[in-house]
Structures are given as C-alpha cells and as structure tokens.
Tab-separated table of C-alpha atoms in Angstrom:
chain	number	residue	atom	x	y	z
A	5	MET	CA	9.172	42.097	0.777
A	6	ALA	CA	7.720	38.714	1.452
A	7	ILE	CA	4.605	37.403	-0.471
A	8	PHE	CA	1.616	37.225	2.219
A	9	ILE	CA	-1.522	35.685	1.892
A	10	ASN	CA	-3.503	37.167	4.379
A	11	GLU	CA	-6.649	34.122	3.434
A	12	PRO	CA	-6.198	31.688	6.002
A	13	SER	CA	-5.450	28.436	5.188
A	14	HIS	CA	-8.320	26.012	5.844
A	15	THR	CA	-8.229	22.370	7.293
A	16	PHE	CA	-10.471	19.189	6.001
A	17	ASN	CA	-13.055	19.659	9.548
A	18	GLU	CA	-13.859	23.142	8.270
A	19	TYR	CA	-15.772	21.930	5.158
A	20	LEU	CA	-18.784	20.083	5.196
A	21	LEU	CA	-20.320	18.401	1.736
A	22	ILE	CA	-23.791	20.016	1.190
A	23	PRO	CA	-26.383	16.671	-0.248
A	24	GLY	CA	-27.281	17.463	-4.598
A	25	TYR	CA	-29.683	15.607	-6.573
A	26	SER	CA	-30.051	11.821	-5.413
A	27	SER	CA	-30.846	9.115	-8.381
A	28	ALA	CA	-32.497	5.965	-7.423
A	29	GLU	CA	-29.634	4.169	-9.616
A	30	CYS	CA	-27.361	6.780	-6.815
A	31	ILE	CA	-26.518	3.582	-4.494
A	32	PRO	CA	-23.195	2.402	-2.671
A	33	ALA	CA	-23.449	-0.822	-4.276
A	34	ASN	CA	-22.698	1.046	-7.422
A	35	VAL	CA	-20.107	3.243	-6.830
A	36	SER	CA	-16.610	2.645	-8.350
A	37	LEU	CA	-13.542	3.944	-6.295
A	38	ARG	CA	-11.444	3.418	-9.105
A	39	THR	CA	-8.864	6.202	-9.310
A	40	PRO	CA	-5.571	6.583	-11.661
A	41	LEU	CA	-2.580	5.593	-9.660
A	42	VAL	CA	0.098	7.555	-12.304
A	43	LYS	CA	-0.482	9.886	-15.178
A	44	PHE	CA	-1.612	8.802	-17.987
A	45	LYS	CA	-2.222	10.849	-21.824
A	46	LYS	CA	-5.892	12.327	-22.966
A	47	GLY	CA	-7.642	9.959	-24.231
A	48	GLU	CA	-5.272	7.004	-22.645
A	49	LYS	CA	-5.556	5.015	-19.601
A	50	PRO	CA	-3.011	5.574	-17.274
A	51	ALA	CA	-0.824	1.867	-16.315
A	52	ILE	CA	-1.240	1.668	-13.367
A	53	GLU	CA	-5.093	1.912	-11.520
A	54	LEU	CA	-6.762	1.361	-8.374
A	55	ARG	CA	-10.097	0.286	-7.493
A	56	ILE	CA	-10.109	1.965	-3.708
A	57	PRO	CA	-8.039	5.608	-3.113
A	58	MET	CA	-6.174	4.655	-0.903
A	59	VAL	CA	-2.849	3.607	-0.668
A	60	SER	CA	-0.264	3.639	2.850
A	61	ALA	CA	2.599	5.976	4.298
A	62	ILE	CA	6.175	5.545	3.971
A	63	MET	CA	7.059	5.221	7.198
A	64	GLN	CA	8.864	2.606	9.464
A	65	ALA	CA	5.897	1.846	11.765
A	66	VAL	CA	3.253	1.920	8.181
A	67	SER	CA	4.037	0.083	5.573
A	68	ASP	CA	6.405	-3.395	5.338
A	69	ASP	CA	5.496	-6.365	2.890
A	70	ASN	CA	2.156	-7.863	4.721
A	71	LEU	CA	0.529	-4.361	4.967
A	72	ALA	CA	2.118	-4.900	1.378
A	73	VAL	CA	-0.455	-7.547	0.818
A	74	ALA	CA	-3.166	-6.632	3.110
A	75	LEU	CA	-4.052	-3.407	1.407
A	76	ALA	CA	-2.844	-4.755	-2.004
A	77	LYS	CA	-6.332	-7.613	-0.864
A	78	SER	CA	-7.955	-4.585	-0.608
A	79	GLY	CA	-6.822	-2.646	-4.157
A	80	GLY	CA	-5.424	-0.330	-2.804
A	81	VAL	CA	-1.147	0.711	-3.015
A	82	SER	CA	0.915	0.275	0.123
A	83	PHE	CA	4.803	2.081	0.281
A	84	ILE	CA	7.133	0.437	1.386
A	85	TYR	CA	8.780	1.833	3.330
A	86	GLY	CA	12.681	3.569	2.730
A	87	SER	CA	14.518	4.077	5.535
A	88	GLN	CA	16.158	0.546	6.193
A	89	SER	CA	19.238	-0.582	3.786
A	90	ILE	CA	18.693	-1.442	0.467
A	91	GLU	CA	18.426	-5.490	0.801
A	92	SER	CA	16.427	-5.112	3.931
A	93	GLU	CA	13.752	-3.335	0.785
A	94	ALA	CA	14.797	-5.413	-2.085
A	95	ALA	CA	13.955	-8.347	0.413
A	96	MET	CA	10.554	-6.635	1.182
A	97	VAL	CA	9.433	-5.535	-1.934
A	98	ALA	CA	10.015	-9.817	-2.502
A	99	ARG	CA	8.253	-10.987	-0.396
A	100	ALA	CA	5.212	-9.082	-1.270
A	101	LYS	CA	6.098	-9.964	-4.710
A	102	ALA	CA	5.562	-13.408	-4.177
A	103	TYR	CA	2.783	-14.047	-1.719
A	104	LYS	CA	0.119	-13.854	-4.687
A	105	ALA	CA	1.774	-14.990	-7.814
A	106	GLY	CA	-0.521	-16.753	-9.137
A	107	PHE	CA	1.880	-19.260	-9.945
A	108	VAL	CA	4.425	-18.741	-6.136
A	109	PRO	CA	8.216	-19.715	-6.241
A	110	SER	CA	8.485	-22.534	-4.382
A	111	ASP	CA	11.108	-21.021	-1.387
A	112	SER	CA	10.402	-24.277	1.150
A	113	ASN	CA	12.925	-26.719	0.158
A	114	VAL	CA	14.160	-30.954	1.613
A	115	LYS	CA	16.445	-33.170	0.289
A	116	ALA	CA	14.325	-36.851	0.047
A	117	ASP	CA	17.649	-37.905	2.592
A	118	SER	CA	16.568	-34.413	4.479
A	119	THR	CA	14.480	-35.766	7.693
A	120	LEU	CA	10.956	-34.716	9.874
A	121	ALA	CA	13.565	-32.445	11.733
A	122	ASP	CA	14.266	-30.201	8.835
A	123	VAL	CA	10.810	-30.146	8.152
A	124	VAL	CA	9.482	-29.064	10.583
A	125	ASN	CA	12.075	-26.310	11.065
A	126	ILE	CA	11.185	-25.091	7.670
A	127	LYS	CA	7.290	-24.888	8.570
A	128	LYS	CA	8.190	-23.026	12.351
A	129	ALA	CA	10.000	-20.430	10.380
A	130	THR	CA	8.202	-19.619	7.224
A	131	GLY	CA	5.476	-20.988	8.295
A	132	HIS	CA	4.673	-23.442	4.867
A	133	SER	CA	2.805	-26.748	5.600
A	134	THR	CA	3.353	-27.400	1.998
A	135	ILE	CA	7.346	-28.472	1.352
A	136	ALA	CA	8.898	-29.388	-2.449
A	137	VAL	CA	10.757	-32.344	-2.177
A	138	THR	CA	13.974	-31.369	-4.765
A	139	ASP	CA	16.796	-33.522	-5.675
A	140	ASP	CA	19.782	-31.341	-4.204
A	141	GLY	CA	17.258	-30.086	-2.067
A	142	LYS	CA	16.756	-25.924	-4.101
A	143	PRO	CA	13.323	-24.037	-5.180
A	144	ASN	CA	14.399	-25.021	-8.937
A	145	GLY	CA	15.329	-28.585	-8.402
A	146	LYS	CA	13.915	-31.586	-9.934
A	147	LEU	CA	11.342	-32.083	-8.226
A	148	VAL	CA	11.076	-35.962	-7.000
A	149	GLY	CA	8.036	-35.579	-3.953
A	150	ILE	CA	5.639	-33.073	-2.095
A	151	VAL	CA	5.796	-33.065	1.634
A	152	THR	CA	2.426	-31.558	3.247
A	153	SER	CA	1.379	-32.078	7.089
A	154	ARG	CA	-1.225	-34.547	6.543
A	155	ASP	CA	1.909	-36.946	5.097
A	156	TYR	CA	3.571	-37.071	8.700
A	157	ARG	CA	2.164	-36.579	13.001
A	158	VAL	CA	5.752	-35.662	14.965
A	159	SER	CA	3.168	-37.687	17.843
A	160	ARG	CA	3.621	-40.920	16.000
A	161	MET	CA	7.111	-40.685	14.137
A	162	SER	CA	10.528	-40.264	14.643
A	163	LEU	CA	12.211	-36.598	13.743
A	164	ASP	CA	15.344	-38.623	12.835
A	165	THR	CA	12.370	-40.754	9.922
A	166	PRO	CA	14.046	-39.610	6.449
A	167	VAL	CA	12.112	-37.403	4.148
A	168	SER	CA	11.967	-40.785	1.474
A	169	GLU	CA	9.633	-42.949	3.439
A	170	PHE	CA	6.708	-40.175	3.785
A	171	MET	CA	6.684	-37.401	1.230
A	172	THR	CA	4.202	-38.940	-1.687
A	173	PRO	CA	6.371	-39.973	-4.327
A	174	LEU	CA	6.663	-37.717	-8.148
A	175	GLU	CA	4.934	-40.732	-9.924
A	176	LYS	CA	2.234	-40.458	-7.364
A	177	LEU	CA	1.758	-36.618	-7.622
A	178	VAL	CA	-0.404	-34.760	-10.642
A	179	VAL	CA	1.664	-32.201	-11.925
A	180	ALA	CA	1.270	-29.909	-14.547
A	181	LYS	CA	3.992	-28.924	-16.844
A	182	GLU	CA	5.690	-24.625	-17.756
A	183	GLY	CA	3.542	-22.954	-19.877
A	184	THR	CA	-0.091	-24.090	-18.318
A	185	THR	CA	-2.153	-20.645	-17.996
A	186	LEU	CA	-3.436	-19.786	-14.323
A	187	LYS	CA	-6.615	-20.271	-15.508
A	188	ALA	CA	-5.627	-24.367	-16.506
A	189	ALA	CA	-3.911	-24.130	-13.344
A	190	ASN	CA	-7.042	-23.581	-11.281
A	191	ASP	CA	-9.133	-26.170	-13.582
A	192	ILE	CA	-6.742	-29.046	-12.498
A	193	ILE	CA	-7.056	-28.529	-9.170
A	194	TRP	CA	-10.893	-28.496	-9.895
A	195	GLU	CA	-10.853	-31.479	-11.297
A	196	HIS	CA	-8.787	-33.715	-9.445
A	197	LYS	CA	-9.921	-32.055	-6.625
A	198	LEU	CA	-5.998	-31.146	-5.372
A	199	ASN	CA	-4.856	-28.208	-2.620
A	200	SER	CA	-1.965	-27.491	-4.182
A	201	LEU	CA	-0.436	-28.516	-8.303
A	202	PRO	CA	3.592	-29.036	-8.942
A	203	ILE	CA	4.690	-26.431	-12.365
A	204	VAL	CA	7.421	-27.949	-14.133
A	205	SER	CA	9.640	-26.796	-16.401
A	206	GLU	CA	10.272	-29.817	-19.750
A	207	ASP	CA	13.531	-31.558	-18.098
A	208	GLY	CA	11.691	-31.708	-14.442
A	209	ARG	CA	12.567	-29.072	-12.799
A	210	MET	CA	10.750	-27.601	-9.962
A	211	LEU	CA	9.164	-24.603	-11.204
A	212	TYR	CA	6.491	-23.028	-9.262
A	213	PHE	CA	3.656	-23.769	-6.833
A	214	VAL	CA	-0.888	-23.341	-8.184
A	215	PHE	CA	-2.497	-23.113	-5.231
A	216	ARG	CA	-6.540	-23.619	-4.216
A	217	LYS	CA	-6.434	-21.769	-1.086
A	218	ASP	CA	-5.290	-18.284	-4.477
A	219	TYR	CA	-7.755	-18.886	-6.290
A	220	GLU	CA	-10.701	-18.872	-3.359
A	221	SER	CA	-8.564	-16.285	-2.050
A	222	HIS	CA	-9.251	-13.649	-5.380
A	223	LYS	CA	-13.412	-14.579	-4.954
A	224	GLU	CA	-13.249	-13.420	-1.859
A	225	ASN	CA	-10.447	-9.884	-2.578
A	226	PRO	CA	-12.640	-9.140	-5.751
A	227	ASN	CA	-11.175	-5.846	-6.275
A	228	GLU	CA	-6.933	-6.756	-4.995
A	229	LEU	CA	-5.090	-5.281	-7.313
A	230	LEU	CA	-2.550	-7.353	-9.888
A	231	ASP	CA	-0.213	-7.356	-12.010
A	232	ASP	CA	-0.498	-8.024	-15.530
A	233	HIS	CA	1.314	-11.048	-13.998
A	234	LYS	CA	-1.396	-12.185	-11.555
A	235	ARG	CA	0.824	-11.021	-8.899
A	236	TYR	CA	0.332	-8.255	-6.607
A	237	VAL	CA	0.684	-4.342	-7.067
A	238	VAL	CA	3.653	-3.051	-4.384
A	239	GLY	CA	5.503	0.070	-4.255
A	240	ALA	CA	8.448	0.729	-2.690
A	241	GLY	CA	9.921	4.923	-0.959
A	242	ILE	CA	13.331	5.731	-2.146
A	243	ASN	CA	15.629	9.100	-1.183
A	244	THR	CA	17.347	11.227	-2.868
A	245	ARG	CA	20.919	10.719	-1.713
A	246	ASP	CA	20.948	7.048	-3.012
A	247	TYR	CA	18.620	6.506	-5.295
A	248	LYS	CA	20.793	5.302	-8.131
A	249	GLU	CA	21.889	2.607	-6.341
A	250	ARG	CA	18.330	1.582	-4.783
A	251	ILE	CA	16.036	1.912	-7.462
A	252	PRO	CA	18.142	-0.891	-9.884
A	253	ALA	CA	17.285	-2.842	-6.490
A	254	LEU	CA	13.385	-2.236	-5.533
A	255	LEU	CA	13.102	-2.853	-10.448
A	256	ALA	CA	14.759	-6.227	-9.690
A	257	ALA	CA	12.524	-6.922	-6.653
A	258	GLY	CA	9.633	-6.807	-9.287
A	259	ALA	CA	8.824	-3.437	-7.313
A	260	ASP	CA	5.456	-1.541	-10.015
A	261	VAL	CA	5.882	2.535	-8.730
A	262	LEU	CA	8.398	4.380	-6.614
A	263	CYS	CA	7.541	7.784	-4.845
A	264	ILE	CA	10.172	9.954	-3.218
A	265	ASP	CA	9.499	10.197	0.291
A	266	SER	CA	10.531	13.509	1.483
A	267	SER	CA	8.399	16.022	3.584
A	268	GLU	CA	8.861	18.983	1.418
A	269	GLY	CA	9.784	18.111	-2.869
A	270	PHE	CA	10.075	21.860	-4.522
A	271	SER	CA	13.606	21.010	-4.883
A	272	GLU	CA	16.242	20.213	-6.558
A	273	TRP	CA	17.060	17.024	-5.158
A	274	GLN	CA	14.049	15.161	-6.151
A	275	LYS	CA	14.652	16.664	-9.868
A	276	ARG	CA	17.620	15.081	-10.409
A	277	THR	CA	15.969	12.091	-8.720
A	278	LEU	CA	13.234	12.599	-11.779
A	279	GLU	CA	15.984	13.618	-14.449
A	280	TYR	CA	17.817	10.268	-13.985
A	281	VAL	CA	14.531	8.193	-13.732
A	282	ARG	CA	13.607	9.582	-16.308
A	283	GLU	CA	17.408	9.017	-18.449
A	284	THR	CA	18.196	5.518	-17.527
A	285	TYR	CA	14.759	4.364	-17.672
A	286	GLY	CA	11.993	6.355	-20.152
A	287	ASP	CA	8.751	6.367	-18.969
A	288	SER	CA	8.967	2.443	-18.384
A	289	VAL	CA	9.575	3.203	-13.907
A	290	LYS	CA	6.701	5.139	-12.443
A	291	ILE	CA	7.063	7.171	-10.062
A	292	GLY	CA	5.150	10.282	-7.738
A	293	ALA	CA	7.729	12.839	-5.861
A	294	GLY	CA	6.482	15.142	-3.497
A	295	ASN	CA	5.276	16.884	-0.785
A	296	VAL	CA	4.246	20.294	-2.393
A	297	VAL	CA	1.579	22.755	-0.777
A	298	ASP	CA	1.071	25.124	-3.870
A	299	ARG	CA	0.739	26.007	-7.212
A	300	GLU	CA	4.408	26.544	-8.540
A	301	GLY	CA	5.305	22.996	-6.304
A	302	PHE	CA	2.824	21.462	-8.458
A	303	MET	CA	3.497	22.642	-11.911
A	304	PHE	CA	7.758	21.640	-10.889
A	305	LEU	CA	7.051	18.654	-9.849
A	306	ALA	CA	4.701	18.043	-13.535
A	307	GLU	CA	7.046	19.039	-15.825
A	308	CYS	CA	10.621	17.622	-14.166
A	309	GLY	CA	8.110	14.261	-14.534
A	310	ALA	CA	6.421	12.880	-11.802
A	311	ASP	CA	3.854	10.156	-12.042
A	312	PHE	CA	1.275	11.771	-9.677
A	313	VAL	CA	2.519	14.284	-6.998
A	314	LYS	CA	1.537	14.281	-3.526
A	315	VAL	CA	0.256	17.174	-1.388
A	316	GLY	CA	1.178	18.178	2.031
A	317	ILE	CA	2.927	19.393	4.459
A	318	GLY	CA	3.096	19.018	8.231
A	319	GLY	CA	-0.799	17.618	8.668
A	320	GLY	CA	0.464	14.481	9.317
A	321	SER	CA	-0.859	13.054	13.129
A	322	ILE	CA	2.763	12.732	14.455
A	323	CYS	CA	4.730	15.494	11.892
A	324	ILE	CA	5.474	18.690	13.895
A	325	THR	CA	7.705	19.955	10.992
A	326	ARG	CA	5.084	23.067	11.125
A	327	GLU	CA	5.754	23.430	15.197
A	328	THR	CA	9.946	22.949	14.797
A	329	LYS	CA	9.993	24.593	11.199
A	330	GLY	CA	7.256	27.600	10.766
A	331	ILE	CA	6.631	25.922	7.432
A	332	GLY	CA	3.447	24.432	5.796
A	333	ARG	CA	-0.330	25.262	5.146
A	334	GLY	CA	-3.843	23.673	5.817
A	335	GLN	CA	-4.479	20.757	4.003
A	336	ALA	CA	-7.859	21.778	2.034
A	337	THR	CA	-6.667	24.922	0.837
A	338	ALA	CA	-3.081	23.212	-0.604
A	339	LEU	CA	-4.719	20.537	-1.491
A	340	ILE	CA	-7.737	23.303	-4.035
A	341	GLU	CA	-4.915	25.092	-4.950
A	342	VAL	CA	-2.689	21.824	-6.127
A	343	ALA	CA	-5.970	20.407	-8.025
A	344	LYS	CA	-6.645	23.637	-9.508
A	345	ALA	CA	-2.562	23.222	-11.019
A	346	ARG	CA	-3.828	19.825	-11.397
A	347	ASP	CA	-6.837	21.048	-14.259
A	348	GLU	CA	-4.552	23.724	-15.686
A	349	TYR	CA	-1.828	21.472	-16.315
A	350	TYR	CA	-3.856	18.847	-18.250
A	351	GLU	CA	-5.496	21.707	-20.311
A	352	LYS	CA	-2.478	22.383	-21.114
A	353	THR	CA	-0.089	19.599	-22.002
A	354	GLY	CA	-2.910	17.262	-22.453
A	355	ILE	CA	-0.994	14.477	-19.540
A	356	TYR	CA	-3.137	14.169	-16.206
A	357	VAL	CA	-0.769	13.852	-13.646
A	358	PRO	CA	-2.595	12.639	-10.688
A	359	ILE	CA	-2.426	13.890	-7.313
A	360	CYS	CA	-1.992	12.227	-3.662
A	361	SER	CA	-3.135	14.497	-0.535
A	362	ASP	CA	-0.916	13.109	1.961
A	363	GLY	CA	-1.510	14.136	5.608
A	364	GLY	CA	-4.594	15.846	7.949
A	365	ILE	CA	-7.201	12.796	6.826
A	366	VAL	CA	-8.089	12.341	11.011
A	367	TYR	CA	-12.270	10.712	10.452
A	368	ASP	CA	-12.978	8.936	7.547
A	369	HIS	CA	-14.895	11.389	6.072
A	370	HIS	CA	-12.431	13.746	4.999
A	371	ILE	CA	-11.673	10.759	2.742
A	372	THR	CA	-14.717	11.843	0.829
A	373	LEU	CA	-13.346	15.498	0.946
A	374	ALA	CA	-10.027	15.028	0.097
A	375	LEU	CA	-11.831	13.767	-2.768
A	376	ALA	CA	-14.469	15.988	-3.974
A	377	MET	CA	-11.253	18.545	-3.498
A	378	GLY	CA	-9.753	17.489	-6.613
A	379	SER	CA	-7.039	14.191	-4.433
A	380	ASP	CA	-6.925	11.410	-6.714
A	381	PHE	CA	-6.113	9.442	-4.527
A	382	VAL	CA	-4.729	9.363	-0.086
A	383	MET	CA	-2.243	8.080	1.357
A	384	LEU	CA	-2.335	7.358	4.896
A	385	GLY	CA	0.324	6.124	7.690
A	386	ARG	CA	-2.476	6.303	11.653
A	387	TYR	CA	-5.185	4.881	9.852
A	388	PHE	CA	-3.274	1.459	8.939
A	389	ALA	CA	-0.954	1.764	11.925
A	390	ARG	CA	-3.464	0.361	13.787
A	391	PHE	CA	-4.071	-2.256	11.937
A	392	ASP	CA	-3.066	-6.000	12.218
A	393	GLU	CA	-0.676	-6.429	9.031
A	394	SER	CA	1.932	-2.651	10.335
A	395	PRO	CA	4.727	-3.937	11.552
A	396	THR	CA	4.479	-2.367	14.559
A	397	GLU	CA	3.836	-4.384	18.202
A	398	LYS	CA	0.871	-4.502	19.720
A	399	LEU	CA	0.299	-2.958	23.730
A	400	LEU	CA	-1.064	-3.290	26.388
A	401	VAL	CA	-1.077	0.268	27.586
A	402	ASN	CA	-3.503	1.405	30.556
A	403	GLY	CA	-5.469	-1.226	29.947
A	404	SER	CA	-6.060	-0.620	26.499
A	405	TYR	CA	-4.966	-2.677	23.225
A	406	VAL	CA	-2.560	0.299	21.156
A	407	LYS	CA	0.035	-0.413	18.667
A	408	GLU	CA	3.374	1.809	18.135
A	409	TYR	CA	3.324	4.649	15.874
A	410	TRP	CA	6.655	6.686	14.917
A	411	GLY	CA	7.008	9.471	12.266
A	412	GLU	CA	10.296	9.632	9.731
A	413	GLY	CA	11.791	12.292	11.220
A	414	SER	CA	11.517	10.842	15.051
A	415	ASN	CA	14.297	10.770	16.433
A	416	ARG	CA	13.302	6.506	16.585
A	417	ALA	CA	13.395	6.282	12.964
A	418	ARG	CA	16.220	8.366	12.039
A	419	ASN	CA	15.356	8.883	8.771
A	420	TRP	CA	17.062	12.283	7.743
A	421	GLN	CA	17.153	11.792	3.881
A	422	ARG	CA	13.975	11.917	4.673
A	423	TYR	CA	14.491	15.779	5.463
A	424	ASP	CA	17.833	16.433	3.312
A	425	LEU	CA	18.825	19.619	2.117
A	426	GLY	CA	22.196	18.640	1.035
A	427	GLY	CA	23.978	18.568	4.444
A	428	ASP	CA	25.476	16.547	7.276
A	429	ARG	CA	24.291	13.257	6.927
A	430	LYS	CA	22.783	13.670	10.363
A	431	LEU	CA	19.150	14.491	11.506
A	432	SER	CA	19.707	18.006	13.008
A	433	PHE	CA	16.231	18.287	15.059
A	434	GLU	CA	12.901	16.339	15.213
A	435	GLU	CA	10.544	16.812	12.943
A	436	GLY	CA	7.892	13.713	14.565
A	437	VAL	CA	7.083	12.267	17.498
A	438	ASP	CA	7.092	9.002	18.975
A	439	SER	CA	3.423	8.115	20.155
A	440	TYR	CA	0.642	4.864	20.359
A	441	VAL	CA	-2.410	5.018	18.271
A	442	PRO	CA	-5.454	2.661	19.572
A	443	TYR	CA	-5.876	-1.359	18.507
A	444	ALA	CA	-8.305	-1.601	14.929
A	445	GLY	CA	-8.066	-5.132	14.075
A	446	PRO	CA	-7.481	-6.381	10.533
A	447	LEU	CA	-7.006	-4.168	7.371
A	448	ALA	CA	-9.884	-5.562	5.575
A	449	ASP	CA	-13.114	-5.290	7.711
A	450	ASN	CA	-12.327	-1.795	8.513
A	451	VAL	CA	-11.413	-0.577	5.336
A	452	ALA	CA	-14.928	-2.228	3.703
A	453	LYS	CA	-16.495	0.109	6.861
A	454	THR	CA	-14.167	3.221	5.657
A	455	LEU	CA	-14.906	3.013	1.649
A	456	SER	CA	-18.833	2.628	2.683
A	457	LYS	CA	-19.401	5.502	4.237
A	458	VAL	CA	-17.186	7.056	1.198
A	459	LYS	CA	-19.840	5.689	-1.029
A	460	SER	CA	-22.467	6.797	1.065
A	461	THR	CA	-21.583	9.899	1.516
A	462	MET	CA	-21.267	10.238	-2.584
A	463	CYS	CA	-24.711	8.895	-3.091
A	464	ASN	CA	-25.822	12.286	-1.373
A	465	CYS	CA	-23.810	14.371	-3.445
A	466	GLY	CA	-25.065	12.057	-6.627
A	467	ALA	CA	-22.558	11.123	-8.082
A	468	LEU	CA	-21.094	6.997	-8.655
A	469	THR	CA	-17.410	8.612	-9.511
A	470	ILE	CA	-14.717	10.051	-7.538
A	471	SER	CA	-14.541	12.256	-11.519
A	472	GLU	CA	-18.530	12.544	-10.938
A	473	LEU	CA	-17.717	13.624	-7.709
A	474	ARG	CA	-15.143	16.449	-7.848
A	475	ASP	CA	-17.973	17.840	-11.163
A	476	LYS	CA	-20.896	17.961	-8.324
A	477	ALA	CA	-19.387	18.669	-4.934
A	478	LYS	CA	-20.867	21.112	-2.671
A	479	LEU	CA	-18.952	22.656	-0.357
A	480	THR	CA	-19.414	24.607	2.486
A	481	LEU	CA	-17.123	25.748	5.223
A	482	VAL	CA	-17.872	25.660	8.734
A	483	SER	CA	-18.018	28.515	11.345
A	484	SER	CA	-16.745	27.088	14.981
A	485	THR	CA	-19.822	27.081	16.493
A	486	SER	CA	-21.187	24.458	13.410
A	487	ILE	CA	-18.412	22.281	14.232
A	488	ILE	CA	-19.851	22.048	17.677
A	489	GLU	CA	-23.414	21.706	16.250
A	490	GLY	CA	-22.754	18.826	14.114
A	491	GLY	CA	-20.987	16.643	16.891
A	492	ALA	CA	-24.107	14.579	19.768
A	493	HIS	CA	-25.059	17.985	21.946
A	494	ASP	CA	-26.940	18.522	24.640
A	495	VAL	CA	-27.790	15.010	25.374
A	496	ILE	CA	-25.993	12.286	28.043
A	497	ARG	CA	-24.542	9.919	26.943
A	498	LYS	CA	-25.117	6.104	27.374
A	499	ASP	CA	-21.719	4.519	28.247
A	500	THR	CA	-21.045	2.213	25.386
A	501	SER	CA	-18.818	-0.331	26.789
A	502	SER	CA	-22.477	-1.603	29.081
A	503	ASN	CA	-24.255	-4.240	28.445
A	504	GLU	CA	-27.297	-2.482	28.756
A	505	ARG	CA	-28.655	-2.288	25.436
C-alpha cells in the first residue's frame, strides 16, 4: 500500500518570522550574507563561497553570459543554460570569464594596413573602443600600436585611411611585460594617467589589456565574486545525456561550477553523471545536483558526490509539473525536511553539503524565510528574468513594459533533456508555460533593494549571519485570514500613479 503523509505540505507564504532580541550591533550594515556554494569538510573552508545567497536559474530566458557578469558583480553566481549546443554554451562561459579578468584577452585586433572602415566595423560588432594593432592582426601577434576612439573622427576622415596613419605607435605607448601583477598594472595606469595598459610577452607579442574602468568597477562593486585569477565566477548547466562531451568543453571554457539541470534528481541518471565526474576529475570539479523534496532524495545525491543539492519540484512560477504529473511538494515543507537531512549528514560524515531552495519565491521576504528554514542559498528564475541583463526581449504590452519568460519544460524551450527518463529524445508534453514578467530595470539596483530587506529582517531576528539566523529564527504558521491581515486592508488605497503626494 502507498505511504501516506497526512501532514499537509506548506509554502513560504504560510509562514512568518517572529522577531527576536536585537542588540545595538544588529544593524543591516553589519550583516554578512556570505554562504557556501559547494560542500566542505568540518573545519575547512568551501572552495567557492557566495557573497550573497542568490544564484540564477538554468533557463534560456534567464541565464546567459550577460546576466552571469551582472550577477557576479553583485556577489552571486549565474548558471548559464545548458539547453543549447555544447559550442554555444561554452562560448557563453568563455565570454563571461573573459569579460573582467583583470587581464583581458585582446579579441579585437587589426593590422597596420587595415583601414578606418575595419576599425569602425569592429567597434559596431563588439562595442570595443580599444583595438590592438598587431603585425598579423591576430590576438597574439606582435604589438605595433593601439587605436582608440580618440585617434580618429569618422566625420573628418576617409574610411579608406590606413590604420598606420592614425594609430598610436608602439614607441609612444606605455606597456608592461608578462608577469606584471594586477596591482602593479593598476599602479602604472594611475601613474601615467592611462585608460588601458597592454601586457606583452618577452618577445613583444600581445597578451592582455588591463583597463582603468575595471579598477573603478571593482570599487563600485565591492561584493563582486572573483576566482583566483580575478575573473568572474561563472556556473553552467549540464544534462544527463551528453555530459561526457559537454563537461570537458565547459571546463575548458573556464566554468567554475556545474549543475545538473533536471526536474527530478532522485534517479540513476544523476548517479551516473556524478560518478563520471568523480571518476574523471575527482573533487576538483564542483557540481550540484537535484531537484529533490525529501530526506531520501538528499541522502541519495549527497552519497553520490553532489557538491550541493537543489530542493524543489513544481514550485516555479512557470512550472506546471504538479498540474500535469501530480508530483511535488510545498516548498517550505520540502526545504525544512531536506535541511534536517543535510544537518544529519554533516553530523554523521563531517561533510557539509549546501542546499539550494529552487522555486516558490514570490516575494523578497520569502528569501529570508528560505534561509531561516535551512537553505544556504536560493535559485531564482522569474526574479532575474525581469532585468535588463536577462537575454529576453523587452516589450510594450497593454501599456506596460514586460520581458518574455518561458519555462524549460515549455514547447518553446524544448529542453527534453531536463525531463529525461531514458526514453525517446523528445518532449512528450509540456511542464512549463510561455509568459511575460513585468520589466524591472537593472539587476544591481533590484538585488541591492532585495538584500536590504533580507538584512533588515535578519536584524529583527537578532542575526548578523545566515548561520546565526538559522539558529535564532522562530517561525510560525499562519492562517488564510492572517495572510489577509498582513496586507493593506480596510482602507482606500491612493493611486500611486498620480502626481499627488
């Protein structure tokens, strides 16, 4: 006979946090949101630690290289979507890793006998205004000069003008040799009042640029998440079909962490994928798995070697898995049970496997609830799809700006690998919808506002860290009428769209 769990499963919206004692030190400015992304042994530090507890969903409508850069600047990690060709995903990873390496590869180059037209075309295609002039026009050719937007005026010059006539030649450039540290390079930039500094090999071949704007960007984004080479940390999604070909390509492109993208993780397919990674790469490759909704599922993936485990089935805003298949669990209940299993596993093995709450986040305060219930970080799709940096179109619909947003289980995405049960290579039925979300502007501003709410609530609970929040949090279930009471009620709301104050 089937096992019956008579206790109803609950969502985040059915819980509230009860305030605790707040000391004078408990102010948002003192709150740290650092949290582990991957597993670690007791007494050791995780190989990757997030500055903020937010990662972006492995979705076509959410996570490309642009969002990866924007989120890493704010301290989180984006998992670039895997429902595309191996070559295309690897290229996205490579672009994100190269965007700010401190030492940026020279991927826009011309020869001295190229023309102004070539320079203009490169700038239109790439947006790059600093172009290296090399003897062969290749990224690692011998440096002979540099062209910047200050060196020419399209309105006053013929497009046939050779680059050699208006470039800044090598003898007039300040350059640094290979081996120069990033700090030393920035010192040279400031000392000579440069916008960029070429880094060349001992025999004069072009290697990298170091840009003044990257230094300023770092000062503006103190939480940015960087690897040991001062490049942005980037994640990538994989599936359980072509992982033997996809993983090596993503690692070669520079991916820092991988995650199996699947609607349900308690399967032999994920076990095989994790076994391949451990047998091939040992613990050097970091890979998350999921999704699960109970203790059994977590223990299975932890024992298979997952670096973190995603929790949640059917709770996403565009997910209809519960409607179409009748599987899933209320996100809050699933998270609470898995968090207990995570702690049990840690006590037994001395290995802490972080858990990620994936789905069910409707309001900003749900992030704080998820953290209080035991999640180490949250994965968000709809939230990030609203921003300028997401890959979808911004449209004007019925007088309001929106962005397109579709599920990986929709016919539009056709990501059959995510719902793979070993059968035909096709999507038999939809488990996601195609939709719009309200446009919300730039990522950085919105993330800062969301996290200010999280920090404020943590202070109300007397907690300055996420682990302290878990220890001190008191949660209460609320009734449906209590939920109504929690919003504005019994008043006539003012029309905030008017100019009246």
